[in-house]
mmCIF file of C-alpha atoms in Angstrom:
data_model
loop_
_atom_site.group_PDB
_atom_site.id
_atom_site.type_symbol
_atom_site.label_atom_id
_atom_site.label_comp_id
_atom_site.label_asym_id
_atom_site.label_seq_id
_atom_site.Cartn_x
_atom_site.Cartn_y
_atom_site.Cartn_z
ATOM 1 C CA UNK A 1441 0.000 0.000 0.000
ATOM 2 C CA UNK A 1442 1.537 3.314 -0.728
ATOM 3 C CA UNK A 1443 1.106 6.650 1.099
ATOM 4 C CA UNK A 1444 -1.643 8.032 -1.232
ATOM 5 C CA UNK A 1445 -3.810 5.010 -0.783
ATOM 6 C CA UNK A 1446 -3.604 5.157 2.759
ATOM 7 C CA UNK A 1447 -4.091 8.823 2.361
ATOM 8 C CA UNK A 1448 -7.150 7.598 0.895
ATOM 9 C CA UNK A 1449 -8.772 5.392 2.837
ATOM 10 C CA UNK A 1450 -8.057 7.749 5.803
ATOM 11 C CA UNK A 1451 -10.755 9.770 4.498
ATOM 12 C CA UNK A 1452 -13.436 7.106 3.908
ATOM 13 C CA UNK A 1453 -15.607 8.476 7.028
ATOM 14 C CA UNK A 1454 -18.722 10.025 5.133
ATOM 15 C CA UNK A 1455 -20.907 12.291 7.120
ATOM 16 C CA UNK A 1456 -24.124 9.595 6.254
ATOM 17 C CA UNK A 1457 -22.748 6.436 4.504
ATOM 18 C CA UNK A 1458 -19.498 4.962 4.737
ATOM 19 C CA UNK A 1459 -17.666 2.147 2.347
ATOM 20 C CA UNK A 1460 -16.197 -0.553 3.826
ATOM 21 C CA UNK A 1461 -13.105 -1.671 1.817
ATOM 22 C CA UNK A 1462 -10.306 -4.149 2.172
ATOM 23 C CA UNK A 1463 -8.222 -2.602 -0.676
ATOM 24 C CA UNK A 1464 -5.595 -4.478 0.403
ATOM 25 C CA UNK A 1465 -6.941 -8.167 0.313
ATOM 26 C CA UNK A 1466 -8.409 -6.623 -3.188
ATOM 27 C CA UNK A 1467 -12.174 -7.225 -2.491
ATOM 28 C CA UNK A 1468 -13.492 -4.524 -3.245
ATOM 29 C CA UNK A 1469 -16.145 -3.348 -1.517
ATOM 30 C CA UNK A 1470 -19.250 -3.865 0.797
ATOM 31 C CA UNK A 1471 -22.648 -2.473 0.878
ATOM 32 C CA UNK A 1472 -23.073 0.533 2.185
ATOM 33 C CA UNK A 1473 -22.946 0.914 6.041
ATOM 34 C CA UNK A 1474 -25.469 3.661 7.797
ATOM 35 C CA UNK A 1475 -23.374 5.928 10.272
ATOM 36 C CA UNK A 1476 -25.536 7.014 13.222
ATOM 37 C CA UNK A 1477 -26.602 10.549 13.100
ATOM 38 C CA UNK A 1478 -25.761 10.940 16.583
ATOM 39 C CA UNK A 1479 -22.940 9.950 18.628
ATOM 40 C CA UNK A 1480 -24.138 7.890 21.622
ATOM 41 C CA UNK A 1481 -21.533 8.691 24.034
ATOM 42 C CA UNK A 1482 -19.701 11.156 24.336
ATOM 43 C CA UNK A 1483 -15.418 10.394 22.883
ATOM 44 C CA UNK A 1484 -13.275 9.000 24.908
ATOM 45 C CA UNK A 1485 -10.240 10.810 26.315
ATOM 46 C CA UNK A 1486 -6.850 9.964 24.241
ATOM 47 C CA UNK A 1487 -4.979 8.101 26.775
ATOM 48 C CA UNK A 1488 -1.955 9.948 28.124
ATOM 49 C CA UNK A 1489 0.114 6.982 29.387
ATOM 50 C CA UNK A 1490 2.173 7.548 25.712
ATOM 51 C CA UNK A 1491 2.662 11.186 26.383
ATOM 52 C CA UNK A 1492 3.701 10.141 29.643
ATOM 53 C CA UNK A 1493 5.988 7.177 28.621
ATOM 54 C CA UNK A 1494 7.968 9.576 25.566
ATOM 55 C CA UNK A 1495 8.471 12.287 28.448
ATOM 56 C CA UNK A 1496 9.777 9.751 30.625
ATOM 57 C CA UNK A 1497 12.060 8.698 27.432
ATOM 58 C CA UNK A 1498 13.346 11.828 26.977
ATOM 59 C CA UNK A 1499 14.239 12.769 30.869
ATOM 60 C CA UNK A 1500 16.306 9.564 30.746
ATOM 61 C CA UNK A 1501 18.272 10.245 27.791
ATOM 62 C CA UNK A 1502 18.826 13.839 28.649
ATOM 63 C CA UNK A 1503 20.137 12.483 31.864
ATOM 64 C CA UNK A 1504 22.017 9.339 30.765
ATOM 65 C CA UNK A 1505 23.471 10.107 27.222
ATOM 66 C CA UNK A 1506 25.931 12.945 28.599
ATOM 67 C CA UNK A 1507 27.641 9.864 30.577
ATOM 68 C CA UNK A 1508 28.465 8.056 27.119
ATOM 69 C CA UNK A 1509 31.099 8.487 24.912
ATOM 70 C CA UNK A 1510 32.595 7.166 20.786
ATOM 71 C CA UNK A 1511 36.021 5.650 21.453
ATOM 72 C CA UNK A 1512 37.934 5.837 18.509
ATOM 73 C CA UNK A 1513 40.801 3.415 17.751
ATOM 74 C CA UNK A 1514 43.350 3.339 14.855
ATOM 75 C CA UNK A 1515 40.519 0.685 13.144
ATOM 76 C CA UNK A 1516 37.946 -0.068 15.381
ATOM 77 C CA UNK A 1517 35.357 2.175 16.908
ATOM 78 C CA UNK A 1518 33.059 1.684 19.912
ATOM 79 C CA UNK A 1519 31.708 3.108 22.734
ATOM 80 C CA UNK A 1520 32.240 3.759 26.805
ATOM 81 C CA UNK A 1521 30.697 4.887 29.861
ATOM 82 C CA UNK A 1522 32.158 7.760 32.152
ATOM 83 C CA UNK A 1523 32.848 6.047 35.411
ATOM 84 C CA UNK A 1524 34.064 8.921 37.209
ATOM 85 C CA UNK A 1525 35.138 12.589 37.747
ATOM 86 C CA UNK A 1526 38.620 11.753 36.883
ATOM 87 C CA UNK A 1527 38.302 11.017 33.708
ATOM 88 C CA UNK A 1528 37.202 6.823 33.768
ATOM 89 C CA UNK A 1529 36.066 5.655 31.568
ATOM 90 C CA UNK A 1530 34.893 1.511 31.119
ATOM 91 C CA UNK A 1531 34.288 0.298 28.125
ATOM 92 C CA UNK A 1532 34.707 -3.763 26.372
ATOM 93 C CA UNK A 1533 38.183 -4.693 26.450
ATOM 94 C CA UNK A 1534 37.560 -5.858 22.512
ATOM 95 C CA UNK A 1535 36.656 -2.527 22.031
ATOM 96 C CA UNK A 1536 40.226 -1.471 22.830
ATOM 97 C CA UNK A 1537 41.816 -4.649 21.966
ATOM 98 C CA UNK A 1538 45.481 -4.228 22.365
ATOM 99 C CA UNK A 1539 45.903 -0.654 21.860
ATOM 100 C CA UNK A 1540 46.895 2.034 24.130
ATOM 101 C CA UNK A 1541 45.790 5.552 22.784
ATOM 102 C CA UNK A 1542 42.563 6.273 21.881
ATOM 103 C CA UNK A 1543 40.387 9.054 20.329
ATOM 104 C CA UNK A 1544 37.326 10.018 22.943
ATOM 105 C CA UNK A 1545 34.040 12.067 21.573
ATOM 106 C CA UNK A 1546 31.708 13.061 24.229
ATOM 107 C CA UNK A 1547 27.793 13.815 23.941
ATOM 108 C CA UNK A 1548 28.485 17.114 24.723
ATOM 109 C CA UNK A 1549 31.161 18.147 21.982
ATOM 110 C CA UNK A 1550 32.241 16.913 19.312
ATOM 111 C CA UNK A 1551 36.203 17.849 19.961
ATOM 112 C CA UNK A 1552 38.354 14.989 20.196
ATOM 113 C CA UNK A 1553 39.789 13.901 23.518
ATOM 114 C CA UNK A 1554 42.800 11.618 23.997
ATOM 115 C CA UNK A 1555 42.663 8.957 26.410
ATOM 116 C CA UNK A 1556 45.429 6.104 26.745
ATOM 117 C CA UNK A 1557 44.890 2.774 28.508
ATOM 118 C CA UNK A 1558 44.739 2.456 32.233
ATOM 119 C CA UNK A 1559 43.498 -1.818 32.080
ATOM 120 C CA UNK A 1560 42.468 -4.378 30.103
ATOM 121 C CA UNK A 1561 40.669 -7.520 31.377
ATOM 122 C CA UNK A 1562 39.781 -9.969 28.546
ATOM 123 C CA UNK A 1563 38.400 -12.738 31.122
ATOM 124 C CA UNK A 1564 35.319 -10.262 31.614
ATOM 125 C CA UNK A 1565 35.505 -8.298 28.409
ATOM 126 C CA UNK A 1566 36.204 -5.114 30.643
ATOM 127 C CA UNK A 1567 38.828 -2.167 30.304
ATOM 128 C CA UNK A 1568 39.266 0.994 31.615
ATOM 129 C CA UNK A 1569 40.800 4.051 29.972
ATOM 130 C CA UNK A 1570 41.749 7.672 31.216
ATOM 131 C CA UNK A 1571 41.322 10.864 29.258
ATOM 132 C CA UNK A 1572 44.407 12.945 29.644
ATOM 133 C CA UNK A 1573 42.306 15.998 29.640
ATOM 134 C CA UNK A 1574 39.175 16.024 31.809
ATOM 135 C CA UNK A 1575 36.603 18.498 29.950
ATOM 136 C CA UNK A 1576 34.167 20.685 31.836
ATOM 137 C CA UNK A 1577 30.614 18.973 32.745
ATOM 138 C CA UNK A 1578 32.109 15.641 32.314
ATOM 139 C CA UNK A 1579 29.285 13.683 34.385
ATOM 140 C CA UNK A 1580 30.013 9.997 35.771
ATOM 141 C CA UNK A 1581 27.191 7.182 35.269
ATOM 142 C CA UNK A 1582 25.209 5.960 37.664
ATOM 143 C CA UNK A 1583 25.320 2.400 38.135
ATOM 144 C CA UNK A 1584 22.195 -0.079 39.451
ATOM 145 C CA UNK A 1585 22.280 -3.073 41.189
ATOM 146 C CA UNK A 1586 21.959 -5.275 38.584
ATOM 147 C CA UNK A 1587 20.937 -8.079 41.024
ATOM 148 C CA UNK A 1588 17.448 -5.988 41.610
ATOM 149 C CA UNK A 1589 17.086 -5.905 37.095
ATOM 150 C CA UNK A 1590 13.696 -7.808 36.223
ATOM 151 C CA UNK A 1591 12.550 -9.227 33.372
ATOM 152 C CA UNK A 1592 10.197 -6.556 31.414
ATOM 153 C CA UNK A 1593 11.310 -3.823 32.518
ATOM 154 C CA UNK A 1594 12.009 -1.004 29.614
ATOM 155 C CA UNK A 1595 15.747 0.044 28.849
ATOM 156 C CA UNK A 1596 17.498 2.288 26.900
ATOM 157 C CA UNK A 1597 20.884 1.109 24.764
ATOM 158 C CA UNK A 1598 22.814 3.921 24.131
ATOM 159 C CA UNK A 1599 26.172 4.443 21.982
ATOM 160 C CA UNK A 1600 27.620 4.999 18.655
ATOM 161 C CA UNK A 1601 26.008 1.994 16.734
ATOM 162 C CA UNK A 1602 27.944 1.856 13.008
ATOM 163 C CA UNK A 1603 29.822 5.888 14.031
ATOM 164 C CA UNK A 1604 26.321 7.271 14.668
ATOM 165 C CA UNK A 1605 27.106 8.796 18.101
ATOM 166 C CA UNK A 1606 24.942 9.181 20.920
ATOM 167 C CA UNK A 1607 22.066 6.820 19.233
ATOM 168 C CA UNK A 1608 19.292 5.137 21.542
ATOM 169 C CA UNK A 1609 17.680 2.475 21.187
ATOM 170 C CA UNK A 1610 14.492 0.889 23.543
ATOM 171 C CA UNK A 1611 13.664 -2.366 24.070
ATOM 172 C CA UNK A 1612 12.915 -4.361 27.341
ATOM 173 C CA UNK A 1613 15.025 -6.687 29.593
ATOM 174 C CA UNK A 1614 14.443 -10.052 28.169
ATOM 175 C CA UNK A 1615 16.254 -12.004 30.695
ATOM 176 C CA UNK A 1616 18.439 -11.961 33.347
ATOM 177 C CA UNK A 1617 21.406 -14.673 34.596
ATOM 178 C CA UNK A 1618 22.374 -15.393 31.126
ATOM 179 C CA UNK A 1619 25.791 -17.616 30.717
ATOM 180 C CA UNK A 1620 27.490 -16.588 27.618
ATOM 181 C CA UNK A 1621 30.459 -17.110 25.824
ATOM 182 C CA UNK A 1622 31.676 -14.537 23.448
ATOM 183 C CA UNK A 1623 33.369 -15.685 20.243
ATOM 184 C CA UNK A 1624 37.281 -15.258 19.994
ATOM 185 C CA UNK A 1625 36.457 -14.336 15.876
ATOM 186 C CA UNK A 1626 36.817 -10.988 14.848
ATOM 187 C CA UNK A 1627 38.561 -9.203 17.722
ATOM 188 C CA UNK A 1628 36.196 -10.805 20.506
ATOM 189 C CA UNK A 1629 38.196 -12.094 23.434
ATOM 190 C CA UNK A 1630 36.451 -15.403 23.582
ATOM 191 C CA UNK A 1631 35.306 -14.165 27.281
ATOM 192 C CA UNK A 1632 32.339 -16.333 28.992
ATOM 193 C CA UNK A 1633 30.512 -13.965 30.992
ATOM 194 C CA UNK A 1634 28.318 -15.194 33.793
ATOM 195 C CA UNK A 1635 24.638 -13.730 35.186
ATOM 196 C CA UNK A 1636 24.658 -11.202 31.429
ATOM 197 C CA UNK A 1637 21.224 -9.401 30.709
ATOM 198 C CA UNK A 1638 19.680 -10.326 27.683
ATOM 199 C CA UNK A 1639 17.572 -7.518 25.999
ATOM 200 C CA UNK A 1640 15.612 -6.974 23.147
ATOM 201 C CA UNK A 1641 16.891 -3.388 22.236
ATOM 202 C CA UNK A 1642 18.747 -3.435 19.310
ATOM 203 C CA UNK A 1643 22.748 -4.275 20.111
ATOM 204 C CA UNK A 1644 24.596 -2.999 16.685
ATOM 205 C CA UNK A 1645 28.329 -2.970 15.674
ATOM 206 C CA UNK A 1646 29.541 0.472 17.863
ATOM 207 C CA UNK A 1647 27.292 -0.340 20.971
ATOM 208 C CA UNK A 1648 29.654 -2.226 22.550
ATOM 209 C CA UNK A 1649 30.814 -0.918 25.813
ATOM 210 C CA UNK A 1650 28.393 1.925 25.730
ATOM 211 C CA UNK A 1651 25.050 1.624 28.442
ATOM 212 C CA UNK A 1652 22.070 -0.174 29.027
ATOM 213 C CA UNK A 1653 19.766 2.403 30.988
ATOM 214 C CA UNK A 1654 16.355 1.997 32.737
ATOM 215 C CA UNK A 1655 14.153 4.207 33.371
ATOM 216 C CA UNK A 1656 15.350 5.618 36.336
ATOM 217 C CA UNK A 1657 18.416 6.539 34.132
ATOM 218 C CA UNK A 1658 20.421 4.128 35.864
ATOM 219 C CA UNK A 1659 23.411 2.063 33.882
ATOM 220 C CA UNK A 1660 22.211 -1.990 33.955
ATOM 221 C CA UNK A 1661 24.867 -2.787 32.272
ATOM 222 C CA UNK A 1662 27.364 -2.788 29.455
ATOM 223 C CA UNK A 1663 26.156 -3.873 26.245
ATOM 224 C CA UNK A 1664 28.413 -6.552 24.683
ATOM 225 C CA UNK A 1665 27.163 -8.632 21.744
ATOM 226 C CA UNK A 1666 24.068 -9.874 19.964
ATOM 227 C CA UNK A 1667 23.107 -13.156 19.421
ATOM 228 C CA UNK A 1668 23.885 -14.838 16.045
ATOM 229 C CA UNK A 1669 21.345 -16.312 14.221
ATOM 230 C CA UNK A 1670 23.131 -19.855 12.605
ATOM 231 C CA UNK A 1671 19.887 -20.379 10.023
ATOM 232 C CA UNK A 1672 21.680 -16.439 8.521
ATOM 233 C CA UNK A 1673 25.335 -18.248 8.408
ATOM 234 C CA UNK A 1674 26.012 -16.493 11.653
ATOM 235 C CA UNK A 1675 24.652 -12.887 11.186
ATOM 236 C CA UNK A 1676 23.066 -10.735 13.847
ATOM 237 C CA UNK A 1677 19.796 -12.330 15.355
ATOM 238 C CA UNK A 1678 17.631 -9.171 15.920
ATOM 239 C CA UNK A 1679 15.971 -8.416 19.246
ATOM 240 C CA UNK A 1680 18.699 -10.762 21.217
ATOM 241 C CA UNK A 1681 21.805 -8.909 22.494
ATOM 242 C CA UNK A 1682 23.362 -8.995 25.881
ATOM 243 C CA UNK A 1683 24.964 -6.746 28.151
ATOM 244 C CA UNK A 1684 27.439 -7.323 31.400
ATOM 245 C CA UNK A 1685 25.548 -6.611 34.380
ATOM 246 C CA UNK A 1686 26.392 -3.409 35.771
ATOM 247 C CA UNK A 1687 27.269 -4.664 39.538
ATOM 248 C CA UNK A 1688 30.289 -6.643 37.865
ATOM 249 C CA UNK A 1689 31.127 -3.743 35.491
ATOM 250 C CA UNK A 1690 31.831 -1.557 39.142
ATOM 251 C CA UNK A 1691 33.445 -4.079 40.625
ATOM 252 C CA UNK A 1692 35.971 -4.764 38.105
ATOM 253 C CA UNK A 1693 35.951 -0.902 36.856
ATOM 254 C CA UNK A 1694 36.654 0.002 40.449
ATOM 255 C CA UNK A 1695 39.439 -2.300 41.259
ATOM 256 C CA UNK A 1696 40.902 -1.521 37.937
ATOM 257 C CA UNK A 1697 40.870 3.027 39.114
ATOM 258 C CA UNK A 1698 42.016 2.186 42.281
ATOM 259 C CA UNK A 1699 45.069 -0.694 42.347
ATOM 260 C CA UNK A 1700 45.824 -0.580 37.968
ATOM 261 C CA UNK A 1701 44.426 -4.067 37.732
ATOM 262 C CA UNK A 1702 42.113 -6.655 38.691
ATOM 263 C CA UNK A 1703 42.730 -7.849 41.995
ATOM 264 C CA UNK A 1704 39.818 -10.023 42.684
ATOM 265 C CA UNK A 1705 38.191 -11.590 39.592
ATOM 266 C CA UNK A 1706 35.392 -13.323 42.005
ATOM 267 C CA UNK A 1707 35.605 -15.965 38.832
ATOM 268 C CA UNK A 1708 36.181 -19.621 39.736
ATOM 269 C CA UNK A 1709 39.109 -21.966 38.093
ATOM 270 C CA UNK A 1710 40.049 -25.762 38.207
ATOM 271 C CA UNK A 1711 43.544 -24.626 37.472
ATOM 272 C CA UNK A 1712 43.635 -26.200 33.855
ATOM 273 C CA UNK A 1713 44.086 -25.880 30.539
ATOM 274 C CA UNK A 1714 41.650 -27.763 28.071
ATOM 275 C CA UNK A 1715 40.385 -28.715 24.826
ATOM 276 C CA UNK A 1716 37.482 -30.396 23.311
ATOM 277 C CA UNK A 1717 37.096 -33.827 22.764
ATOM 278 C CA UNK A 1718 35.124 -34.933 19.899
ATOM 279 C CA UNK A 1719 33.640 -38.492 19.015
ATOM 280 C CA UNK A 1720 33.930 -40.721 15.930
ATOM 281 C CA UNK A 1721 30.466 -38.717 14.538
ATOM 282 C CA UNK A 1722 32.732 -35.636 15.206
ATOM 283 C CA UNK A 1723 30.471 -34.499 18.297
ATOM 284 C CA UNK A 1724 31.780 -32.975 21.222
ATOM 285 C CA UNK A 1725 31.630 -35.211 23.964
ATOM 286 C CA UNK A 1726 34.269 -33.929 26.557
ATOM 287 C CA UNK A 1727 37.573 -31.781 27.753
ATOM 288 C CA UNK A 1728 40.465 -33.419 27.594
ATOM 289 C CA UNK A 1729 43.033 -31.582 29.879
ATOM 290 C CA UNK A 1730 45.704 -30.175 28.322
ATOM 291 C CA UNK A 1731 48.316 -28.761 31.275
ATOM 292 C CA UNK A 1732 47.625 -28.972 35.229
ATOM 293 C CA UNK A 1733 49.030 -26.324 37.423
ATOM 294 C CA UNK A 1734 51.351 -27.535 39.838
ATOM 295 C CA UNK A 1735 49.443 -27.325 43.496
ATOM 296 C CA UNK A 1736 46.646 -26.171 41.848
ATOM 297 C CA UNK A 1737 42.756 -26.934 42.361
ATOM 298 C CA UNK A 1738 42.502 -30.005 39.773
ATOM 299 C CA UNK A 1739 45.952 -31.138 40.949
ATOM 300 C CA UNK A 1740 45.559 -31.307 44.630
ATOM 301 C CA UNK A 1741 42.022 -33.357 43.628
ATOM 302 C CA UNK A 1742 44.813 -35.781 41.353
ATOM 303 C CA UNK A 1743 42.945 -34.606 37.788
ATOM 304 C CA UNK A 1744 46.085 -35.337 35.398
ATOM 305 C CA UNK A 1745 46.717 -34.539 31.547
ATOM 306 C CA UNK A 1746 45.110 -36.650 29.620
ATOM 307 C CA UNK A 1747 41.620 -36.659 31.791
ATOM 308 C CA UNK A 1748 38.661 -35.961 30.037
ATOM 309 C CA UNK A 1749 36.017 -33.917 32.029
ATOM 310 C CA UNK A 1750 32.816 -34.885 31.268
ATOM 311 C CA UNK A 1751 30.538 -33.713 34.020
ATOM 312 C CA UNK A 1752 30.955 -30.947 36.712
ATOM 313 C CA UNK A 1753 28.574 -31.731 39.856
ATOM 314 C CA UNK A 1754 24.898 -32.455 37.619
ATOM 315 C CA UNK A 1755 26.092 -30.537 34.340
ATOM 316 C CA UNK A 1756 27.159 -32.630 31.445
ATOM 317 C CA UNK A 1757 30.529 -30.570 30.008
ATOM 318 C CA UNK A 1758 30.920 -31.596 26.329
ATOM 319 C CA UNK A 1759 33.422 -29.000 25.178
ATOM 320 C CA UNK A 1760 35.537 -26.447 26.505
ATOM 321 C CA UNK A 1761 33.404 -23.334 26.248
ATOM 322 C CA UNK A 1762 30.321 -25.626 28.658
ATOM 323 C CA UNK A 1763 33.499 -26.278 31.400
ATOM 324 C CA UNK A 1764 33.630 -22.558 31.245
ATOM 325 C CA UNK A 1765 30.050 -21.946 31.114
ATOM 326 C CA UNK A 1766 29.692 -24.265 34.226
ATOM 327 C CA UNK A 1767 32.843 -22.313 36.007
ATOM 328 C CA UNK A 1768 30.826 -19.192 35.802
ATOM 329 C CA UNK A 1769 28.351 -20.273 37.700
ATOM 330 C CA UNK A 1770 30.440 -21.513 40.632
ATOM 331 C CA UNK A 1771 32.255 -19.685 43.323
ATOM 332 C CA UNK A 1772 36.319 -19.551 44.510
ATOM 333 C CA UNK A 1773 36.397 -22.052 47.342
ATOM 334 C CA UNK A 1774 33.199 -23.953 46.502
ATOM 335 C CA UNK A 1775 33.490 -27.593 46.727
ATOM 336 C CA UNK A 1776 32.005 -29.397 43.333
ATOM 337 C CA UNK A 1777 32.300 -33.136 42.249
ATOM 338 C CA UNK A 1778 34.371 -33.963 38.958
ATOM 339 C CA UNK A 1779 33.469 -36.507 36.352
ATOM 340 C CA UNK A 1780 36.190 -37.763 34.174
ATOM 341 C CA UNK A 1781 37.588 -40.336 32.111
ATOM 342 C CA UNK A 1782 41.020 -41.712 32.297
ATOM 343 C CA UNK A 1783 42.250 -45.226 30.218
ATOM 344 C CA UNK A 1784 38.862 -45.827 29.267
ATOM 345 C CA UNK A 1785 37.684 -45.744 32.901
ATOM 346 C CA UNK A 1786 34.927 -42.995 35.112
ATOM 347 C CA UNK A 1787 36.393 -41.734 37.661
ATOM 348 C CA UNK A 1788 34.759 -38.752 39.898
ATOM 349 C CA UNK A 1789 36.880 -36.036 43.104
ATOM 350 C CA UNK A 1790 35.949 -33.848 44.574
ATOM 351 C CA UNK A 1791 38.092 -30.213 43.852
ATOM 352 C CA UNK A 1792 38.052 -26.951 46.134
ATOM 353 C CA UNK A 1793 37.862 -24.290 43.253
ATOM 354 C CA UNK A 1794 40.768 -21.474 43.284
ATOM 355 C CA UNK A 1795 40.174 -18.495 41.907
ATOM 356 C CA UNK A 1796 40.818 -17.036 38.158
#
């Protein structure tokens, strides 16, 4: 239908007689229909819950979008989050990958600011960089407790999606507690992130490491990466994209300001290195351990090279990336029960996880 037969039909309410037609099913039309001469109630109010909603919008953004910035590399280009007054800013660490100097634009101005690297934590797909000169009205985020996020609620994405700075998109939060592992293709960092929230506002190339706002203006997190859609030969699955919870992003952004690093990854290890085992039908069925570290976790449980991990506590591990899946999940210092094969033979211990 184009715009002049919409035009058109828009004006189909006759003062006595109206036609009812389904010009787009091409039936033509039906008798003639007699319009009361008379209104028998009065109109109804238009609702002002929209109104309400787009004003709501629009106090977010203008209070959010000054707190997100473009972060220019030499090829790549992304987006951040200002974490403080000193000039913080977090952002994905496969945003900077493994550069140092970087180009900053600001919502406020489009002069360039150059900030160099303070951190860069691939494990969580987190870095933290530091403009060398802090510009006036430079205004820090504020970050939620992610652990209070529920599913439904409306949010805001906000960054420089394909170099189009300061962009917003709105969608709700589709999940919450979402395991998932980020490819190591194409400058990812092959990071699996733990307790991510999924969302259905559009995630685009540039988003990354810019915000995920609710209503309250409040940063939920960091979006990361959309979901790819294996039926397109990998491309972008609309309406699924995820973003690191924002309680993590402060914890990690925080440690990173204050000590240069992370000091405390809260992220559980066996203290191995694996790879996945595959079956005659070339399914994944296991990981094998590769190297053990000496007094580590998996050694002091006597897990050797050559073991093949197929279950940790109730979850079947088939592959590497569901050991780290299943990792995420846990704890430093919990106690879970390891299922492995050695020589053709089961064999279960129990391990004390270390920390990453």
């Amino acid at each position: 239908m184009d715009a002049s037969r919409t035009r058109t039909l828009g004006r189909v309410a006759a003062p006595a007689a109206v036609l009812v037609c389904s010009a787009v099913l091409g039936s033509g039309c039906s008798a003639p229909v007699t319009a009361p001469a008379e209104p028998s109630a009065a109109r109804a109010a238009v609702p002002e819950v929209s109104n309400q909603l787009q004003d709501q919008y629009q106090r977010v953004i203008k209070e959010a979008l000054p707190s997100v910035v473009q972060i220019q590399a030499s090829r790549d280009l992304g987006s951040g989050v200002v974490f403080d007054t000193q000039g913080h800013i977090v952002t994905n660490a496969h945003v900077v990958g493994s550069e140092k100097t970087f180009k900053v634009t600001t919502a406020s101005s489009e002069d360039q600011l150059t900030a160099n690297l303070v951190y860069s934590y691939p494990d969580q797909d987190l870095a933290v960089i530091k403009l060398d000169r802090v510009p006036a009205g430079l205004k820090p985020a504020v970050f939620a407790d992610s652990a209070k996020v529920q599913v439904g609620q409306i949010v805001l994405a906000m960054g420089s999606p394909f170099g189009l700075s300061s962009s917003v998109t709105q969608g709700i939060v589709s999940a919450t507690g979402r395991t998932v592992s980020e490819g190591d293709e194409g400058g990812g960092t092959g990071a699996t992130i733990a307790n991510m929230v999924q969302t259905s506002a559009a995630i685009n190339p540039g988003n990354s490491g810019g915000a995920l706002v609710n209503l309250d203006g409040q940063v939920v997190g960091i979006p990361t990466l959309g979901a790819a859609d294996p039926g397109t030969g990998g491309g972008a699955a609309p309406g699924i994209g995820f973003a690191i919870p924002s309680s993590l992003v402060r914890t990690v952004a925080g440690q990173i300001v204050e000590h240069g690093k992370v000091t405390d990854s809260g992220r559980a290890a066996l203290g191995i290195s694996a790879r996945t085992v595959v079956d005659d039908s070339y399914r994944p069925v296991g990981a094998a351990i590769v190297t053990v570290t000496p007094s580590g976790p998996a050694a002091q449980a006597g897990l050797r090279t050559g073991d093949v991990i197929t279950r940790l506590d109730t979850t079947t591990i088939t592959s590497v990336t569901a050991l780290a899946e299943a990792l995420a999940a846990d704890k430093p210092g919990q106690r879970v029960k390891v299922t492995y094969q050695r020589n053709g033979r089961e064999g279960t211990t129990e391990v004390t996880l270390g920390e990453q």
